[in-house]
Amino acid sequence: MHRSLIGCAAALAMAGCPVAQAADWYTGAEPPSGPDAWIVAVDTSASIASQGSQFASATVTAAPAGDLLTSGIRVRVDGLIGSYRAESPGAAHAVGQQTDVAAMAGYALVGPDSVLTGFVGLNARHDEVAQSGASETTTRTGVGLKTALDYYARPTAFTMFQATGSYATTFNAYYGRVRFGIAALAGGYVGPEFTALGDDYYRQWRVGGHLSGMQIGAVQLGLSAGYVYDHVRKGGLYTSLDLRTGF
């Protein structure tokens, strides 16, 4: 299966990230609603699905020169860990354990109401799949190239649009997430979202709703929930929590 949960997105100075595997890799972090000119943004995410997958991820994005609210070079490091129900011929139950790390560099183009960011770098992933009652496990480890593209915009003063995607040559892992929102409470947005993710061994898509970008002190909070379908466990429900802060 490919990276999960979730997984980050970026600010109106670095659209979305990470984080993205089986549950919700590269979980999109929400852009700041205020004028915070962060140099470093930290995004964390946790996601769980009724099919038996649970993942946690973290992403650190920095602007070596300037800040995240101005165009310029970006560097990003992200990591993910979790477990999922895997497909294994002849086994009633198989559980996969996954870890994933990536280091990338890129550039952000920041406009008055939008930001487009691209990244390229290296990715490493390790998977272990154990069959119920079996003493042996299937192990897969790979290193490859990873690219990511994030876009965030505010078409009007009361709406937002976000699209984030990534692809890694390691097991052909991919992740894509699209969101639209209308201004809601605490500076956040509410609206629909769609996510697709997978790799050589796993595929999943999600459709649901999100309440994202709520400002609570120095932290931005996002919540998502909805319907999930994967090719192993079929239909079910998912929920995820995103947190973002910076300095």
PDB file of C-alpha atoms in Angstrom:
ATOM      1  CA  MET A   1       0.000   0.000   0.000  1.00  0.00           C
ATOM      2  CA  HIS A   2       1.188   3.424  -0.474  1.00  0.00           C
ATOM      3  CA  ARG A   3       1.784   6.076   2.120  1.00  0.00           C
ATOM      4  CA  SER A   4      -1.241   6.868   4.070  1.00  0.00           C
ATOM      5  CA  LEU A   5      -3.191   9.309   5.941  1.00  0.00           C
ATOM      6  CA  ILE A   6      -2.930  11.454   5.209  1.00  0.00           C
ATOM      7  CA  GLY A   7      -1.626  12.638   5.310  1.00  0.00           C
ATOM      8  CA  CYS A   8       0.181  18.317   4.511  1.00  0.00           C
ATOM      9  CA  ALA A   9      -0.727  21.489   2.620  1.00  0.00           C
ATOM     10  CA  ALA A  10       0.712  24.868   3.028  1.00  0.00           C
ATOM     11  CA  ALA A  11       0.030  28.345   3.859  1.00  0.00           C
ATOM     12  CA  LEU A  12      -0.992  31.244   1.803  1.00  0.00           C
ATOM     13  CA  ALA A  13       2.679  31.147   1.434  1.00  0.00           C
ATOM     14  CA  MET A  14       3.141  27.505   0.969  1.00  0.00           C
ATOM     15  CA  ALA A  15       0.169  25.525  -0.028  1.00  0.00           C
ATOM     16  CA  GLY A  16      -0.351  22.168   1.350  1.00  0.00           C
ATOM     17  CA  CYS A  17       1.641  19.337   2.211  1.00  0.00           C
ATOM     18  CA  PRO A  18       2.193  16.189   3.305  1.00  0.00           C
ATOM     19  CA  VAL A  19       1.842  13.752   3.955  1.00  0.00           C
ATOM     20  CA  ALA A  20       1.357  11.936   2.579  1.00  0.00           C
ATOM     21  CA  GLN A  21      -0.139   6.234   2.466  1.00  0.00           C
ATOM     22  CA  ALA A  22      -2.957   3.959   3.139  1.00  0.00           C
ATOM     23  CA  ALA A  23      -5.198   6.130   5.136  1.00  0.00           C
ATOM     24  CA  ASP A  24      -4.501   9.683   4.096  1.00  0.00           C
ATOM     25  CA  TRP A  25      -0.923  10.322   3.130  1.00  0.00           C
ATOM     26  CA  TYR A  26       0.424  13.780   2.678  1.00  0.00           C
ATOM     27  CA  THR A  27      -2.312  15.262   4.715  1.00  0.00           C
ATOM     28  CA  GLY A  28      -2.908  18.855   3.697  1.00  0.00           C
ATOM     29  CA  ALA A  29      -2.147  21.427   6.310  1.00  0.00           C
ATOM     30  CA  GLU A  30      -4.242  24.543   6.304  1.00  0.00           C
ATOM     31  CA  PRO A  31      -2.983  28.003   5.302  1.00  0.00           C
ATOM     32  CA  PRO A  32      -2.804  30.641   7.983  1.00  0.00           C
ATOM     33  CA  SER A  33      -5.793  32.953   8.199  1.00  0.00           C
ATOM     34  CA  GLY A  34      -3.811  35.867   9.577  1.00  0.00           C
ATOM     35  CA  PRO A  35      -0.745  37.854   8.521  1.00  0.00           C
ATOM     36  CA  ASP A  36       1.719  35.475  10.214  1.00  0.00           C
ATOM     37  CA  ALA A  37       4.975  35.718   8.309  1.00  0.00           C
ATOM     38  CA  TRP A  38       6.350  32.360   9.414  1.00  0.00           C
ATOM     39  CA  ILE A  39       9.818  31.176   8.469  1.00  0.00           C
ATOM     40  CA  VAL A  40       9.041  27.570   9.445  1.00  0.00           C
ATOM     41  CA  ALA A  41       5.673  25.782   9.429  1.00  0.00           C
ATOM     42  CA  VAL A  42       5.034  22.499  11.252  1.00  0.00           C
ATOM     43  CA  ASP A  43       2.114  20.332  10.132  1.00  0.00           C
ATOM     44  CA  THR A  44       0.953  17.195  11.897  1.00  0.00           C
ATOM     45  CA  SER A  45      -1.909  14.883  11.015  1.00  0.00           C
ATOM     46  CA  ALA A  46      -3.621  11.746  12.270  1.00  0.00           C
ATOM     47  CA  SER A  47      -6.171   9.666  10.377  1.00  0.00           C
ATOM     48  CA  ILE A  48      -8.176   6.511  11.010  1.00  0.00           C
ATOM     49  CA  ALA A  49     -10.516   4.478   8.807  1.00  0.00           C
ATOM     50  CA  SER A  50     -13.011   1.776   9.677  1.00  0.00           C
ATOM     51  CA  GLN A  51     -11.180  -0.674   7.384  1.00  0.00           C
ATOM     52  CA  GLY A  52      -8.413  -0.920   9.961  1.00  0.00           C
ATOM     53  CA  SER A  53      -5.906   1.707   8.843  1.00  0.00           C
ATOM     54  CA  GLN A  54      -4.396   4.345  11.090  1.00  0.00           C
ATOM     55  CA  PHE A  55      -1.579   6.736  10.290  1.00  0.00           C
ATOM     56  CA  ALA A  56       0.232   9.749  11.720  1.00  0.00           C
ATOM     57  CA  SER A  57       2.417  12.166   9.793  1.00  0.00           C
ATOM     58  CA  ALA A  58       4.527  15.285  10.339  1.00  0.00           C
ATOM     59  CA  THR A  59       5.916  17.835   7.886  1.00  0.00           C
ATOM     60  CA  VAL A  60       8.326  20.721   8.382  1.00  0.00           C
ATOM     61  CA  THR A  61       8.490  23.380   5.641  1.00  0.00           C
ATOM     62  CA  ALA A  62      10.919  26.290   5.763  1.00  0.00           C
ATOM     63  CA  ALA A  63      11.802  29.414   3.779  1.00  0.00           C
ATOM     64  CA  PRO A  64      15.625  29.705   3.913  1.00  0.00           C
ATOM     65  CA  ALA A  65      15.412  33.333   2.777  1.00  0.00           C
ATOM     66  CA  GLY A  66      12.464  35.535   3.634  1.00  0.00           C
ATOM     67  CA  ASP A  67       9.262  33.996   4.986  1.00  0.00           C
ATOM     68  CA  LEU A  68       6.425  31.703   3.905  1.00  0.00           C
ATOM     69  CA  LEU A  69       4.225  34.609   2.826  1.00  0.00           C
ATOM     70  CA  THR A  70       6.599  35.733   0.060  1.00  0.00           C
ATOM     71  CA  SER A  71       7.777  33.983  -3.112  1.00  0.00           C
ATOM     72  CA  GLY A  72      11.042  32.104  -2.787  1.00  0.00           C
ATOM     73  CA  ILE A  73      12.890  28.860  -2.189  1.00  0.00           C
ATOM     74  CA  ARG A  74      11.336  26.240   0.069  1.00  0.00           C
ATOM     75  CA  VAL A  75      12.738  23.141   1.770  1.00  0.00           C
ATOM     76  CA  ARG A  76      10.575  20.387   3.206  1.00  0.00           C
ATOM     77  CA  VAL A  77      11.034  17.235   5.297  1.00  0.00           C
ATOM     78  CA  ASP A  78       8.143  14.883   5.980  1.00  0.00           C
ATOM     79  CA  GLY A  79       7.622  11.551   7.675  1.00  0.00           C
ATOM     80  CA  LEU A  80       4.819   9.053   8.145  1.00  0.00           C
ATOM     81  CA  ILE A  81       4.131   5.938  10.194  1.00  0.00           C
ATOM     82  CA  GLY A  82       1.105   3.682  10.409  1.00  0.00           C
ATOM     83  CA  SER A  83      -0.612   0.371   9.765  1.00  0.00           C
ATOM     84  CA  TYR A  84      -3.270  -0.942   7.357  1.00  0.00           C
ATOM     85  CA  ARG A  85      -5.142  -4.050   6.244  1.00  0.00           C
ATOM     86  CA  ALA A  86      -3.338  -5.538   3.277  1.00  0.00           C
ATOM     87  CA  GLU A  87      -4.197  -7.819   0.389  1.00  0.00           C
ATOM     88  CA  SER A  88      -2.492 -11.198   0.718  1.00  0.00           C
ATOM     89  CA  PRO A  89      -3.505 -14.234  -1.402  1.00  0.00           C
ATOM     90  CA  GLY A  90      -4.525 -17.219   0.692  1.00  0.00           C
ATOM     91  CA  ALA A  91      -4.678 -15.272   3.965  1.00  0.00           C
ATOM     92  CA  ALA A  92      -7.846 -14.230   5.732  1.00  0.00           C
ATOM     93  CA  HIS A  93      -6.116 -11.335   7.430  1.00  0.00           C
ATOM     94  CA  ALA A  94      -2.893  -9.499   6.634  1.00  0.00           C
ATOM     95  CA  VAL A  95      -1.621  -6.392   8.399  1.00  0.00           C
ATOM     96  CA  GLY A  96       0.890  -3.971   6.912  1.00  0.00           C
ATOM     97  CA  GLN A  97       3.206  -1.674   8.830  1.00  0.00           C
ATOM     98  CA  GLN A  98       4.617   1.311   6.977  1.00  0.00           C
ATOM     99  CA  THR A  99       7.161   4.096   7.474  1.00  0.00           C
ATOM    100  CA  ASP A 100       7.998   6.783   4.957  1.00  0.00           C
ATOM    101  CA  VAL A 101      10.377   9.759   4.910  1.00  0.00           C
ATOM    102  CA  ALA A 102      11.160  12.383   2.274  1.00  0.00           C
ATOM    103  CA  ALA A 103      13.421  15.422   1.885  1.00  0.00           C
ATOM    104  CA  MET A 104      12.624  17.926  -0.867  1.00  0.00           C
ATOM    105  CA  ALA A 105      13.451  21.394  -2.139  1.00  0.00           C
ATOM    106  CA  GLY A 106      11.273  23.663  -4.241  1.00  0.00           C
ATOM    107  CA  TYR A 107       9.948  27.108  -4.996  1.00  0.00           C
ATOM    108  CA  ALA A 108       6.764  29.009  -4.091  1.00  0.00           C
ATOM    109  CA  LEU A 109       5.002  31.632  -6.201  1.00  0.00           C
ATOM    110  CA  VAL A 110       2.890  33.752  -3.864  1.00  0.00           C
ATOM    111  CA  GLY A 111       0.225  36.107  -5.200  1.00  0.00           C
ATOM    112  CA  PRO A 112      -2.289  38.378  -3.451  1.00  0.00           C
ATOM    113  CA  ASP A 113      -4.842  35.566  -3.081  1.00  0.00           C
ATOM    114  CA  SER A 114      -3.054  32.381  -4.135  1.00  0.00           C
ATOM    115  CA  VAL A 115       0.136  30.374  -3.802  1.00  0.00           C
ATOM    116  CA  LEU A 116       1.629  27.681  -6.036  1.00  0.00           C
ATOM    117  CA  THR A 117       4.485  25.546  -4.686  1.00  0.00           C
ATOM    118  CA  GLY A 118       6.480  22.766  -6.344  1.00  0.00           C
ATOM    119  CA  PHE A 119       8.937  20.343  -4.741  1.00  0.00           C
ATOM    120  CA  VAL A 120      11.349  17.619  -5.858  1.00  0.00           C
ATOM    121  CA  GLY A 121      13.590  15.391  -3.757  1.00  0.00           C
ATOM    122  CA  LEU A 122      14.279  11.917  -2.385  1.00  0.00           C
ATOM    123  CA  ASN A 123      11.881   9.477  -0.755  1.00  0.00           C
ATOM    124  CA  ALA A 124      12.394   6.243   1.208  1.00  0.00           C
ATOM    125  CA  ARG A 125       9.666   3.780   2.197  1.00  0.00           C
ATOM    126  CA  HIS A 126       9.609   0.571   4.210  1.00  0.00           C
ATOM    127  CA  ASP A 127       6.671  -1.872   4.308  1.00  0.00           C
ATOM    128  CA  GLU A 128       6.176  -5.090   6.248  1.00  0.00           C
ATOM    129  CA  VAL A 129       3.099  -7.265   5.654  1.00  0.00           C
ATOM    130  CA  ALA A 130       2.362 -10.101   8.102  1.00  0.00           C
ATOM    131  CA  GLN A 131      -0.292 -12.766   7.484  1.00  0.00           C
ATOM    132  CA  SER A 132      -2.469 -13.878  10.370  1.00  0.00           C
ATOM    133  CA  GLY A 133      -0.992 -17.025  11.918  1.00  0.00           C
ATOM    134  CA  ALA A 134       2.095 -17.004   9.687  1.00  0.00           C
ATOM    135  CA  SER A 135       5.645 -16.739  11.001  1.00  0.00           C
ATOM    136  CA  GLU A 136       7.092 -14.998   7.930  1.00  0.00           C
ATOM    137  CA  THR A 137       6.524 -11.425   6.769  1.00  0.00           C
ATOM    138  CA  THR A 138       6.793  -9.812   3.360  1.00  0.00           C
ATOM    139  CA  THR A 139       9.224  -6.895   3.431  1.00  0.00           C
ATOM    140  CA  ARG A 140       9.546  -4.127   0.836  1.00  0.00           C
ATOM    141  CA  THR A 141      12.059  -1.271   1.046  1.00  0.00           C
ATOM    142  CA  GLY A 142      12.745   1.315  -1.628  1.00  0.00           C
ATOM    143  CA  VAL A 143      14.375   4.673  -2.305  1.00  0.00           C
ATOM    144  CA  GLY A 144      13.346   6.930  -5.157  1.00  0.00           C
ATOM    145  CA  LEU A 145      12.473  10.347  -6.493  1.00  0.00           C
ATOM    146  CA  LYS A 146       9.493  12.280  -5.143  1.00  0.00           C
ATOM    147  CA  THR A 147       7.703  15.326  -6.571  1.00  0.00           C
ATOM    148  CA  ALA A 148       4.882  17.391  -5.081  1.00  0.00           C
ATOM    149  CA  LEU A 149       2.714  20.274  -6.265  1.00  0.00           C
ATOM    150  CA  ASP A 150       0.476  22.381  -4.004  1.00  0.00           C
ATOM    151  CA  TYR A 151      -2.001  25.122  -4.911  1.00  0.00           C
ATOM    152  CA  TYR A 152      -4.076  27.282  -2.589  1.00  0.00           C
ATOM    153  CA  ALA A 153      -6.365  30.159  -3.555  1.00  0.00           C
ATOM    154  CA  ARG A 154      -9.099  32.401  -2.180  1.00  0.00           C
ATOM    155  CA  PRO A 155     -11.336  33.090  -5.204  1.00  0.00           C
ATOM    156  CA  THR A 156     -13.419  35.489  -3.094  1.00  0.00           C
ATOM    157  CA  ALA A 157     -13.208  36.956   0.380  1.00  0.00           C
ATOM    158  CA  PHE A 158     -15.444  34.128   1.657  1.00  0.00           C
ATOM    159  CA  THR A 159     -14.212  31.053  -0.268  1.00  0.00           C
ATOM    160  CA  MET A 160     -11.093  28.901  -0.594  1.00  0.00           C
ATOM    161  CA  PHE A 161      -9.810  26.244  -2.999  1.00  0.00           C
ATOM    162  CA  GLN A 162      -6.952  23.848  -2.362  1.00  0.00           C
ATOM    163  CA  ALA A 163      -5.357  21.116  -4.466  1.00  0.00           C
ATOM    164  CA  THR A 164      -2.296  19.112  -3.499  1.00  0.00           C
ATOM    165  CA  GLY A 165      -0.671  16.114  -5.136  1.00  0.00           C
ATOM    166  CA  SER A 166       2.511  14.059  -5.057  1.00  0.00           C
ATOM    167  CA  TYR A 167       4.149  11.161  -6.834  1.00  0.00           C
ATOM    168  CA  ALA A 168       7.096   8.994  -5.766  1.00  0.00           C
ATOM    169  CA  THR A 169       8.920   6.483  -7.946  1.00  0.00           C
ATOM    170  CA  THR A 170       9.190   4.290  -4.839  1.00  0.00           C
ATOM    171  CA  PHE A 171       6.442   1.734  -5.565  1.00  0.00           C
ATOM    172  CA  ASN A 172       4.747   4.348  -7.816  1.00  0.00           C
ATOM    173  CA  ALA A 173       3.140   5.962  -4.806  1.00  0.00           C
ATOM    174  CA  TYR A 174       0.684   8.781  -5.492  1.00  0.00           C
ATOM    175  CA  TYR A 175      -1.561  11.087  -3.496  1.00  0.00           C
ATOM    176  CA  GLY A 176      -4.070  13.779  -4.486  1.00  0.00           C
ATOM    177  CA  ARG A 177      -6.495  15.890  -2.459  1.00  0.00           C
ATOM    178  CA  VAL A 178      -8.921  18.623  -3.554  1.00  0.00           C
ATOM    179  CA  ARG A 179     -10.931  20.881  -1.239  1.00  0.00           C
ATOM    180  CA  PHE A 180     -13.394  23.734  -1.573  1.00  0.00           C
ATOM    181  CA  GLY A 181     -14.633  25.771   1.360  1.00  0.00           C
ATOM    182  CA  ILE A 182     -16.866  28.626   2.460  1.00  0.00           C
ATOM    183  CA  ALA A 183     -15.899  30.888   5.367  1.00  0.00           C
ATOM    184  CA  ALA A 184     -17.078  29.519   8.724  1.00  0.00           C
ATOM    185  CA  LEU A 185     -16.231  29.946  12.391  1.00  0.00           C
ATOM    186  CA  ALA A 186     -12.876  30.957  13.909  1.00  0.00           C
ATOM    187  CA  GLY A 187     -11.461  32.025  10.547  1.00  0.00           C
ATOM    188  CA  GLY A 188     -11.909  28.528   9.104  1.00  0.00           C
ATOM    189  CA  TYR A 189     -13.715  27.085   6.094  1.00  0.00           C
ATOM    190  CA  VAL A 190     -16.290  24.323   5.655  1.00  0.00           C
ATOM    191  CA  GLY A 191     -16.950  22.363   2.471  1.00  0.00           C
ATOM    192  CA  PRO A 192     -16.396  19.134   0.490  1.00  0.00           C
ATOM    193  CA  GLU A 193     -13.157  17.265  -0.145  1.00  0.00           C
ATOM    194  CA  PHE A 194     -11.997  14.403  -2.379  1.00  0.00           C
ATOM    195  CA  THR A 195      -8.850  12.301  -1.949  1.00  0.00           C
ATOM    196  CA  ALA A 196      -7.251   9.553  -4.048  1.00  0.00           C
ATOM    197  CA  LEU A 197      -4.105   7.638  -3.106  1.00  0.00           C
ATOM    198  CA  GLY A 198      -2.290   4.413  -3.821  1.00  0.00           C
ATOM    199  CA  ASP A 199       0.793   2.604  -5.084  1.00  0.00           C
ATOM    200  CA  ASP A 200       1.742  -0.723  -6.657  1.00  0.00           C
ATOM    201  CA  TYR A 201       0.042  -2.604  -3.807  1.00  0.00           C
ATOM    202  CA  TYR A 202      -2.838  -0.463  -2.601  1.00  0.00           C
ATOM    203  CA  ARG A 203      -5.543   1.922  -3.853  1.00  0.00           C
ATOM    204  CA  GLN A 204      -8.050   4.050  -1.987  1.00  0.00           C
ATOM    205  CA  TRP A 205     -10.321   7.055  -2.503  1.00  0.00           C
ATOM    206  CA  ARG A 206     -12.309   9.236  -0.123  1.00  0.00           C
ATOM    207  CA  VAL A 207     -15.120  11.741  -0.357  1.00  0.00           C
ATOM    208  CA  GLY A 208     -16.325  13.750   2.601  1.00  0.00           C
ATOM    209  CA  GLY A 209     -16.470  17.114   4.294  1.00  0.00           C
ATOM    210  CA  HIS A 210     -13.940  19.284   6.082  1.00  0.00           C
ATOM    211  CA  LEU A 211     -13.850  22.089   8.611  1.00  0.00           C
ATOM    212  CA  SER A 212     -10.349  23.492   8.249  1.00  0.00           C
ATOM    213  CA  GLY A 213      -8.117  26.432   9.089  1.00  0.00           C
ATOM    214  CA  MET A 214      -9.750  27.299  12.425  1.00  0.00           C
ATOM    215  CA  GLN A 215      -7.401  29.502  14.461  1.00  0.00           C
ATOM    216  CA  ILE A 216      -7.115  28.544  18.136  1.00  0.00           C
ATOM    217  CA  GLY A 217      -4.302  30.527  19.719  1.00  0.00           C
ATOM    218  CA  ALA A 218      -1.078  29.771  17.844  1.00  0.00           C
ATOM    219  CA  VAL A 219      -2.511  26.583  16.289  1.00  0.00           C
ATOM    220  CA  GLN A 220      -4.671  26.071  13.211  1.00  0.00           C
ATOM    221  CA  LEU A 221      -7.054  23.116  13.440  1.00  0.00           C
ATOM    222  CA  GLY A 222      -8.701  21.035  10.726  1.00  0.00           C
ATOM    223  CA  LEU A 223     -11.214  18.161  10.895  1.00  0.00           C
ATOM    224  CA  SER A 224     -12.378  15.849   8.089  1.00  0.00           C
ATOM    225  CA  ALA A 225     -14.794  12.913   7.866  1.00  0.00           C
ATOM    226  CA  GLY A 226     -16.667  10.936   5.236  1.00  0.00           C
ATOM    227  CA  TYR A 227     -16.833   7.811   3.092  1.00  0.00           C
ATOM    228  CA  VAL A 228     -13.745   5.785   2.143  1.00  0.00           C
ATOM    229  CA  TYR A 229     -13.322   2.942  -0.346  1.00  0.00           C
ATOM    230  CA  ASP A 230     -10.251   0.778  -0.828  1.00  0.00           C
ATOM    231  CA  HIS A 231      -9.679  -2.224  -3.055  1.00  0.00           C
ATOM    232  CA  VAL A 232      -8.990  -4.548  -0.104  1.00  0.00           C
ATOM    233  CA  ARG A 233     -11.579  -3.703   2.563  1.00  0.00           C
ATOM    234  CA  LYS A 234     -14.150  -1.984   0.305  1.00  0.00           C
ATOM    235  CA  GLY A 235     -16.416   0.744   1.732  1.00  0.00           C
ATOM    236  CA  GLY A 236     -16.254   2.361   5.154  1.00  0.00           C
ATOM    237  CA  LEU A 237     -15.798   5.605   7.051  1.00  0.00           C
ATOM    238  CA  TYR A 238     -12.786   7.807   7.768  1.00  0.00           C
ATOM    239  CA  THR A 239     -11.910  10.741  10.000  1.00  0.00           C
ATOM    240  CA  SER A 240      -8.772  12.845  10.282  1.00  0.00           C
ATOM    241  CA  LEU A 241      -7.326  15.656  12.397  1.00  0.00           C
ATOM    242  CA  ASP A 242      -4.815  18.231  11.102  1.00  0.00           C
ATOM    243  CA  LEU A 243      -2.809  20.672  13.222  1.00  0.00           C
ATOM    244  CA  ARG A 244      -0.546  23.478  12.016  1.00  0.00           C
ATOM    245  CA  THR A 245       1.730  25.959  13.735  1.00  0.00           C
ATOM    246  CA  GLY A 246       4.844  27.940  12.881  1.00  0.00           C
ATOM    247  CA  PHE A 247       7.449  30.424  13.903  1.00  0.00           C
TER     248      PHE A 247
END
